[in-house]
Amino acid sequence: MNDPLSIRRLYGRRQGHKLRQGQAELVERLLPEISVQETGALDAPVLFGDDRPLELEIGFGKGEHMAWQASQRRNHGFIGCEPFLDGVVGALLKIDELGLDNVRLHMGDAIDVLERLPDASLERAWLLHPDPWPKARHAKRRFMNDGPIGLIARKMKPGGEFRFGTDHPVYVRWAMMVMGRSPDFEWLGETPHDFLVRPDDWPETRYEAKARAKGHEVWYFRYRRR
C-alpha cells in the first residue's frame, strides 16, 4: 500500500480565515527569520549556528506544546513542521511572546525536513493529535505508516524518544499495529497508567482539551529508539 512517503500529500488547504493586520505583520517580520531553509542539507549548525541537540514536532497545531518544550530546554534546537498558516501564526505568537530563539519553523510537510536531516540526529520527536484520516481508503495518508516511521527511526539517535498522542480510537489501534511491527522502537508503556495519563513534561494541547471537552479518551505513547 502507498503511504505518505510516496504520495507526498497529507493535508488539504493551507490557509483558513484572513489574517488580522497584527498577525500579518508578525508573519512578515518573524517568519523569514526563523524559517527552515528551503533547500540543502540541514543540521544544528545550519539551523541554529552551533552544535546542539535537535528535537522535532510533526504538525504542531498552534504551537503551544512546542513552545513549552522549547522554553524548558533553551540549549536545544526545536524544529516545528506545520502546513497550515493559522497554526504557524499561533506558533509565532508564542515564540515572540516568550522570546524563544531556539525554534525553527517549516510551513509544509515534515517529511521534507526529515529527509534533509542527518541520520541519528534527533533526540526527540512528537506526533500529537494528527489528522486520523479515519476512512479505510484514506489510511495511506496517515503519517503513522511504515514509511514515515522508518524515516523517523533513521533520523533519531539510539535512546531517543518518539511520542505519539491521539484521541481517535481508529488511529490508536492503527498506530499500535504500525509501531508494534517496527523493529526500531521499544514501547515504554508497562501499565495502563503509562498510556492513559499524560506525563508531567507533556503539556496539554488545545486539540487535547477539545477532545476532553467532548468526552473523548486520550492516549499517550512513548517509544524509545533502539
mmCIF file of C-alpha atoms in Angstrom:
data_model
loop_
_atom_site.group_PDB
_atom_site.id
_atom_site.type_symbol
_atom_site.label_atom_id
_atom_site.label_comp_id
_atom_site.label_asym_id
_atom_site.label_seq_id
_atom_site.Cartn_x
_atom_site.Cartn_y
_atom_site.Cartn_z
ATOM 1 C CA MET A 1 0.000 0.000 0.000
ATOM 2 C CA ASN A 2 1.171 3.517 -0.758
ATOM 3 C CA ASP A 3 1.938 5.649 2.267
ATOM 4 C CA PRO A 4 2.898 9.313 2.868
ATOM 5 C CA LEU A 5 6.477 8.792 1.683
ATOM 6 C CA SER A 6 5.188 8.040 -1.797
ATOM 7 C CA ILE A 7 2.002 10.123 -2.101
ATOM 8 C CA ARG A 8 3.682 13.238 -0.618
ATOM 9 C CA ARG A 9 0.391 14.783 0.492
ATOM 10 C CA LEU A 10 -1.042 14.710 3.995
ATOM 11 C CA TYR A 11 -3.228 17.785 4.196
ATOM 12 C CA GLY A 12 -5.800 19.950 2.444
ATOM 13 C CA ARG A 13 -5.892 23.709 2.035
ATOM 14 C CA ARG A 14 -3.181 25.582 3.905
ATOM 15 C CA GLN A 15 -4.955 28.774 4.944
ATOM 16 C CA GLY A 16 -8.223 29.376 6.784
ATOM 17 C CA HIS A 17 -9.555 32.818 7.680
ATOM 18 C CA LYS A 18 -7.863 36.038 6.573
ATOM 19 C CA LEU A 19 -5.134 37.197 8.919
ATOM 20 C CA ARG A 20 -5.636 40.276 11.056
ATOM 21 C CA GLN A 21 -3.217 43.138 10.495
ATOM 22 C CA GLY A 22 -1.110 42.336 13.564
ATOM 23 C CA GLN A 23 -0.890 38.693 12.590
ATOM 24 C CA ALA A 24 0.113 39.534 9.034
ATOM 25 C CA GLU A 25 2.805 41.901 10.319
ATOM 26 C CA LEU A 26 4.153 39.214 12.653
ATOM 27 C CA VAL A 27 4.350 36.721 9.795
ATOM 28 C CA GLU A 28 6.157 39.253 7.631
ATOM 29 C CA ARG A 29 8.616 40.202 10.380
ATOM 30 C CA LEU A 30 9.370 36.973 12.238
ATOM 31 C CA LEU A 31 8.712 34.032 9.941
ATOM 32 C CA PRO A 32 11.562 34.795 7.487
ATOM 33 C CA GLU A 33 13.984 34.978 10.437
ATOM 34 C CA ILE A 34 13.161 31.532 11.814
ATOM 35 C CA SER A 35 12.069 29.567 8.760
ATOM 36 C CA VAL A 36 13.890 26.362 7.887
ATOM 37 C CA GLN A 37 15.960 26.812 4.757
ATOM 38 C CA GLU A 38 14.027 25.698 1.698
ATOM 39 C CA THR A 39 16.825 23.660 0.127
ATOM 40 C CA GLY A 40 20.002 21.883 1.125
ATOM 41 C CA ALA A 41 21.092 19.604 3.911
ATOM 42 C CA LEU A 42 20.057 20.509 7.452
ATOM 43 C CA ASP A 43 21.813 20.080 10.767
ATOM 44 C CA ALA A 44 22.152 22.000 14.016
ATOM 45 C CA PRO A 45 24.883 24.414 12.801
ATOM 46 C CA VAL A 46 22.898 25.210 9.637
ATOM 47 C CA LEU A 47 19.692 25.801 11.571
ATOM 48 C CA PHE A 48 20.979 27.373 14.790
ATOM 49 C CA GLY A 49 24.586 28.340 14.185
ATOM 50 C CA ASP A 50 26.070 25.829 16.629
ATOM 51 C CA ASP A 51 26.067 22.151 17.521
ATOM 52 C CA ARG A 52 23.158 21.385 19.848
ATOM 53 C CA PRO A 53 20.597 18.601 20.439
ATOM 54 C CA LEU A 54 17.709 18.646 17.979
ATOM 55 C CA GLU A 55 14.025 17.934 18.581
ATOM 56 C CA LEU A 56 11.176 17.842 16.046
ATOM 57 C CA GLU A 57 7.404 18.257 16.269
ATOM 58 C CA ILE A 58 5.325 16.995 13.356
ATOM 59 C CA GLY A 59 2.171 19.072 12.958
ATOM 60 C CA PHE A 60 2.444 21.453 15.914
ATOM 61 C CA GLY A 61 -1.109 22.853 15.752
ATOM 62 C CA LYS A 62 -0.954 26.335 17.299
ATOM 63 C CA GLY A 63 2.475 25.654 18.780
ATOM 64 C CA GLU A 64 1.636 25.600 22.499
ATOM 65 C CA HIS A 65 3.328 22.245 23.145
ATOM 66 C CA MET A 66 6.399 23.068 21.076
ATOM 67 C CA ALA A 67 6.813 26.491 22.695
ATOM 68 C CA TRP A 68 6.580 24.960 26.185
ATOM 69 C CA GLN A 69 9.191 22.333 25.369
ATOM 70 C CA ALA A 70 11.491 24.939 23.815
ATOM 71 C CA SER A 71 11.167 27.161 26.873
ATOM 72 C CA GLN A 72 12.250 24.258 29.100
ATOM 73 C CA ARG A 73 15.369 23.402 27.085
ATOM 74 C CA ARG A 74 16.734 26.606 25.637
ATOM 75 C CA ASN A 75 20.027 24.964 24.757
ATOM 76 C CA HIS A 76 18.232 22.526 22.419
ATOM 77 C CA GLY A 77 17.093 23.320 18.895
ATOM 78 C CA PHE A 78 13.417 22.742 18.058
ATOM 79 C CA ILE A 79 12.089 22.225 14.556
ATOM 80 C CA GLY A 80 8.345 22.572 14.057
ATOM 81 C CA CYS A 81 6.569 21.448 10.884
ATOM 82 C CA GLU A 82 3.013 22.577 10.188
ATOM 83 C CA PRO A 83 1.353 23.052 6.777
ATOM 84 C CA PHE A 84 -1.408 25.404 7.922
ATOM 85 C CA LEU A 85 -0.836 29.149 8.117
ATOM 86 C CA ASP A 86 -3.221 29.570 11.062
ATOM 87 C CA GLY A 87 -1.084 27.162 13.089
ATOM 88 C CA VAL A 88 2.139 28.889 12.068
ATOM 89 C CA VAL A 89 0.691 32.221 13.205
ATOM 90 C CA GLY A 90 -0.218 30.681 16.563
ATOM 91 C CA ALA A 91 3.325 29.388 16.996
ATOM 92 C CA LEU A 92 4.832 32.741 16.002
ATOM 93 C CA LEU A 93 2.753 34.489 18.668
ATOM 94 C CA LYS A 94 4.105 32.165 21.361
ATOM 95 C CA ILE A 95 7.684 32.341 20.099
ATOM 96 C CA ASP A 96 7.503 36.136 20.074
ATOM 97 C CA GLU A 97 5.831 36.331 23.487
ATOM 98 C CA LEU A 98 8.378 34.011 25.147
ATOM 99 C CA GLY A 99 11.381 35.386 23.295
ATOM 100 C CA LEU A 100 12.395 31.954 22.020
ATOM 101 C CA ASP A 101 15.468 31.902 19.810
ATOM 102 C CA ASN A 102 15.766 28.123 19.650
ATOM 103 C CA VAL A 103 12.823 27.320 17.342
ATOM 104 C CA ARG A 104 12.771 26.991 13.559
ATOM 105 C CA LEU A 105 9.545 26.565 11.578
ATOM 106 C CA HIS A 106 8.722 24.817 8.329
ATOM 107 C CA MET A 107 5.319 25.611 6.832
ATOM 108 C CA GLY A 108 4.866 22.361 4.987
ATOM 109 C CA ASP A 109 5.258 18.603 5.196
ATOM 110 C CA ALA A 110 7.534 17.262 7.938
ATOM 111 C CA ILE A 111 8.842 14.621 5.545
ATOM 112 C CA ASP A 112 10.535 17.360 3.516
ATOM 113 C CA VAL A 113 12.554 18.311 6.613
ATOM 114 C CA LEU A 114 13.176 14.802 7.911
ATOM 115 C CA GLU A 115 14.706 13.694 4.624
ATOM 116 C CA ARG A 116 17.273 16.533 4.827
ATOM 117 C CA LEU A 117 18.410 15.890 8.402
ATOM 118 C CA PRO A 118 21.430 13.690 9.152
ATOM 119 C CA ASP A 119 20.747 10.160 10.301
ATOM 120 C CA ALA A 120 20.833 9.715 14.087
ATOM 121 C CA SER A 121 20.487 13.452 14.701
ATOM 122 C CA LEU A 122 17.203 13.808 16.649
ATOM 123 C CA GLU A 123 16.894 13.347 20.389
ATOM 124 C CA ARG A 124 13.101 13.644 20.462
ATOM 125 C CA ALA A 125 10.210 13.720 18.026
ATOM 126 C CA TRP A 126 6.479 14.266 18.570
ATOM 127 C CA LEU A 127 3.356 13.421 16.608
ATOM 128 C CA LEU A 128 0.434 14.766 18.620
ATOM 129 C CA HIS A 129 -3.203 14.503 17.541
ATOM 130 C CA PRO A 130 -2.553 14.108 13.809
ATOM 131 C CA ASP A 131 -5.388 14.000 11.305
ATOM 132 C CA PRO A 132 -6.708 10.432 11.757
ATOM 133 C CA TRP A 133 -7.947 10.013 8.174
ATOM 134 C CA PRO A 134 -10.489 7.554 9.643
ATOM 135 C CA LYS A 135 -11.810 6.035 6.406
ATOM 136 C CA ALA A 136 -10.018 2.874 5.351
ATOM 137 C CA ARG A 137 -9.354 4.175 1.852
ATOM 138 C CA HIS A 138 -7.514 7.147 3.359
ATOM 139 C CA ALA A 139 -5.261 5.086 5.651
ATOM 140 C CA LYS A 140 -2.358 5.654 3.252
ATOM 141 C CA ARG A 141 -2.453 9.362 4.164
ATOM 142 C CA ARG A 142 -1.806 8.799 7.864
ATOM 143 C CA PHE A 143 1.602 9.920 8.988
ATOM 144 C CA MET A 144 1.650 6.849 11.207
ATOM 145 C CA ASN A 145 2.658 4.430 8.466
ATOM 146 C CA ASP A 146 5.680 2.235 7.899
ATOM 147 C CA GLY A 147 7.425 4.671 5.562
ATOM 148 C CA PRO A 148 7.383 7.778 7.785
ATOM 149 C CA ILE A 149 8.052 5.774 10.952
ATOM 150 C CA GLY A 150 11.048 4.145 9.303
ATOM 151 C CA LEU A 151 12.267 7.597 8.282
ATOM 152 C CA ILE A 152 11.902 8.922 11.839
ATOM 153 C CA ALA A 153 13.784 5.890 13.110
ATOM 154 C CA ARG A 154 16.714 6.620 10.795
ATOM 155 C CA LYS A 155 16.864 10.232 11.941
ATOM 156 C CA MET A 156 16.704 9.509 15.691
ATOM 157 C CA LYS A 157 19.666 8.808 17.919
ATOM 158 C CA PRO A 158 19.727 5.447 19.713
ATOM 159 C CA GLY A 159 17.938 6.014 23.000
ATOM 160 C CA GLY A 160 15.984 8.951 21.565
ATOM 161 C CA GLU A 161 12.281 9.237 22.325
ATOM 162 C CA PHE A 162 9.311 9.388 19.946
ATOM 163 C CA ARG A 163 5.996 10.469 21.452
ATOM 164 C CA PHE A 164 2.577 9.985 19.918
ATOM 165 C CA GLY A 165 -0.815 11.153 21.174
ATOM 166 C CA THR A 166 -4.338 10.789 19.845
ATOM 167 C CA ASP A 167 -7.971 10.741 20.928
ATOM 168 C CA HIS A 168 -9.168 8.770 17.894
ATOM 169 C CA PRO A 169 -9.848 5.060 18.555
ATOM 170 C CA VAL A 170 -9.290 4.017 14.934
ATOM 171 C CA TYR A 171 -5.968 5.792 14.806
ATOM 172 C CA VAL A 172 -4.762 4.464 18.147
ATOM 173 C CA ARG A 173 -5.351 0.870 17.019
ATOM 174 C CA TRP A 174 -3.641 1.583 13.711
ATOM 175 C CA ALA A 175 -0.686 3.257 15.441
ATOM 176 C CA MET A 176 -0.217 0.351 17.843
ATOM 177 C CA MET A 177 -0.145 -2.015 14.871
ATOM 178 C CA VAL A 178 2.395 0.085 12.953
ATOM 179 C CA MET A 179 4.647 0.692 15.950
ATOM 180 C CA GLY A 180 4.298 -2.894 17.151
ATOM 181 C CA ARG A 181 5.848 -4.244 13.965
ATOM 182 C CA SER A 182 8.637 -1.677 13.848
ATOM 183 C CA PRO A 183 11.998 -3.244 14.768
ATOM 184 C CA ASP A 184 13.401 0.176 15.635
ATOM 185 C CA PHE A 185 11.266 1.271 18.590
ATOM 186 C CA GLU A 186 10.593 -0.060 22.069
ATOM 187 C CA TRP A 187 7.271 0.892 23.665
ATOM 188 C CA LEU A 188 7.889 2.372 27.112
ATOM 189 C CA GLY A 189 4.383 1.655 28.396
ATOM 190 C CA GLU A 190 4.256 -1.002 31.110
ATOM 191 C CA THR A 191 0.929 -0.308 32.836
ATOM 192 C CA PRO A 192 -2.363 1.316 31.731
ATOM 193 C CA HIS A 193 -1.336 4.413 33.665
ATOM 194 C CA ASP A 194 1.580 4.907 31.269
ATOM 195 C CA PHE A 195 -0.633 5.486 28.234
ATOM 196 C CA LEU A 196 -3.809 6.821 29.870
ATOM 197 C CA VAL A 197 -2.227 9.596 31.953
ATOM 198 C CA ARG A 198 -0.296 12.446 30.347
ATOM 199 C CA PRO A 199 3.292 12.720 31.666
ATOM 200 C CA ASP A 200 4.219 15.887 33.555
ATOM 201 C CA ASP A 201 6.567 17.038 30.799
ATOM 202 C CA TRP A 202 3.862 16.691 28.141
ATOM 203 C CA PRO A 203 1.710 19.842 28.292
ATOM 204 C CA GLU A 204 -1.880 19.729 27.109
ATOM 205 C CA THR A 205 -2.561 20.933 23.581
ATOM 206 C CA ARG A 206 -5.721 22.710 22.518
ATOM 207 C CA TYR A 207 -6.665 19.656 20.464
ATOM 208 C CA GLU A 208 -6.451 17.505 23.552
ATOM 209 C CA ALA A 209 -8.525 19.989 25.541
ATOM 210 C CA LYS A 210 -11.203 19.934 22.842
ATOM 211 C CA ALA A 211 -11.189 16.140 22.851
ATOM 212 C CA ARG A 212 -11.569 16.040 26.632
ATOM 213 C CA ALA A 213 -14.414 18.554 26.456
ATOM 214 C CA LYS A 214 -16.214 16.200 24.073
ATOM 215 C CA GLY A 215 -15.751 13.309 26.483
ATOM 216 C CA HIS A 216 -13.127 11.535 24.389
ATOM 217 C CA GLU A 217 -10.434 9.362 25.879
ATOM 218 C CA VAL A 218 -6.876 10.407 25.067
ATOM 219 C CA TRP A 219 -3.936 8.038 24.726
ATOM 220 C CA TYR A 220 -0.259 8.889 25.232
ATOM 221 C CA PHE A 221 2.502 6.722 23.803
ATOM 222 C CA ARG A 222 6.249 6.912 24.389
ATOM 223 C CA TYR A 223 8.725 4.910 22.327
ATOM 224 C CA ARG A 224 12.492 4.614 22.693
ATOM 225 C CA ARG A 225 14.722 4.271 19.648
ATOM 226 C CA ARG A 226 16.620 1.020 19.939
#
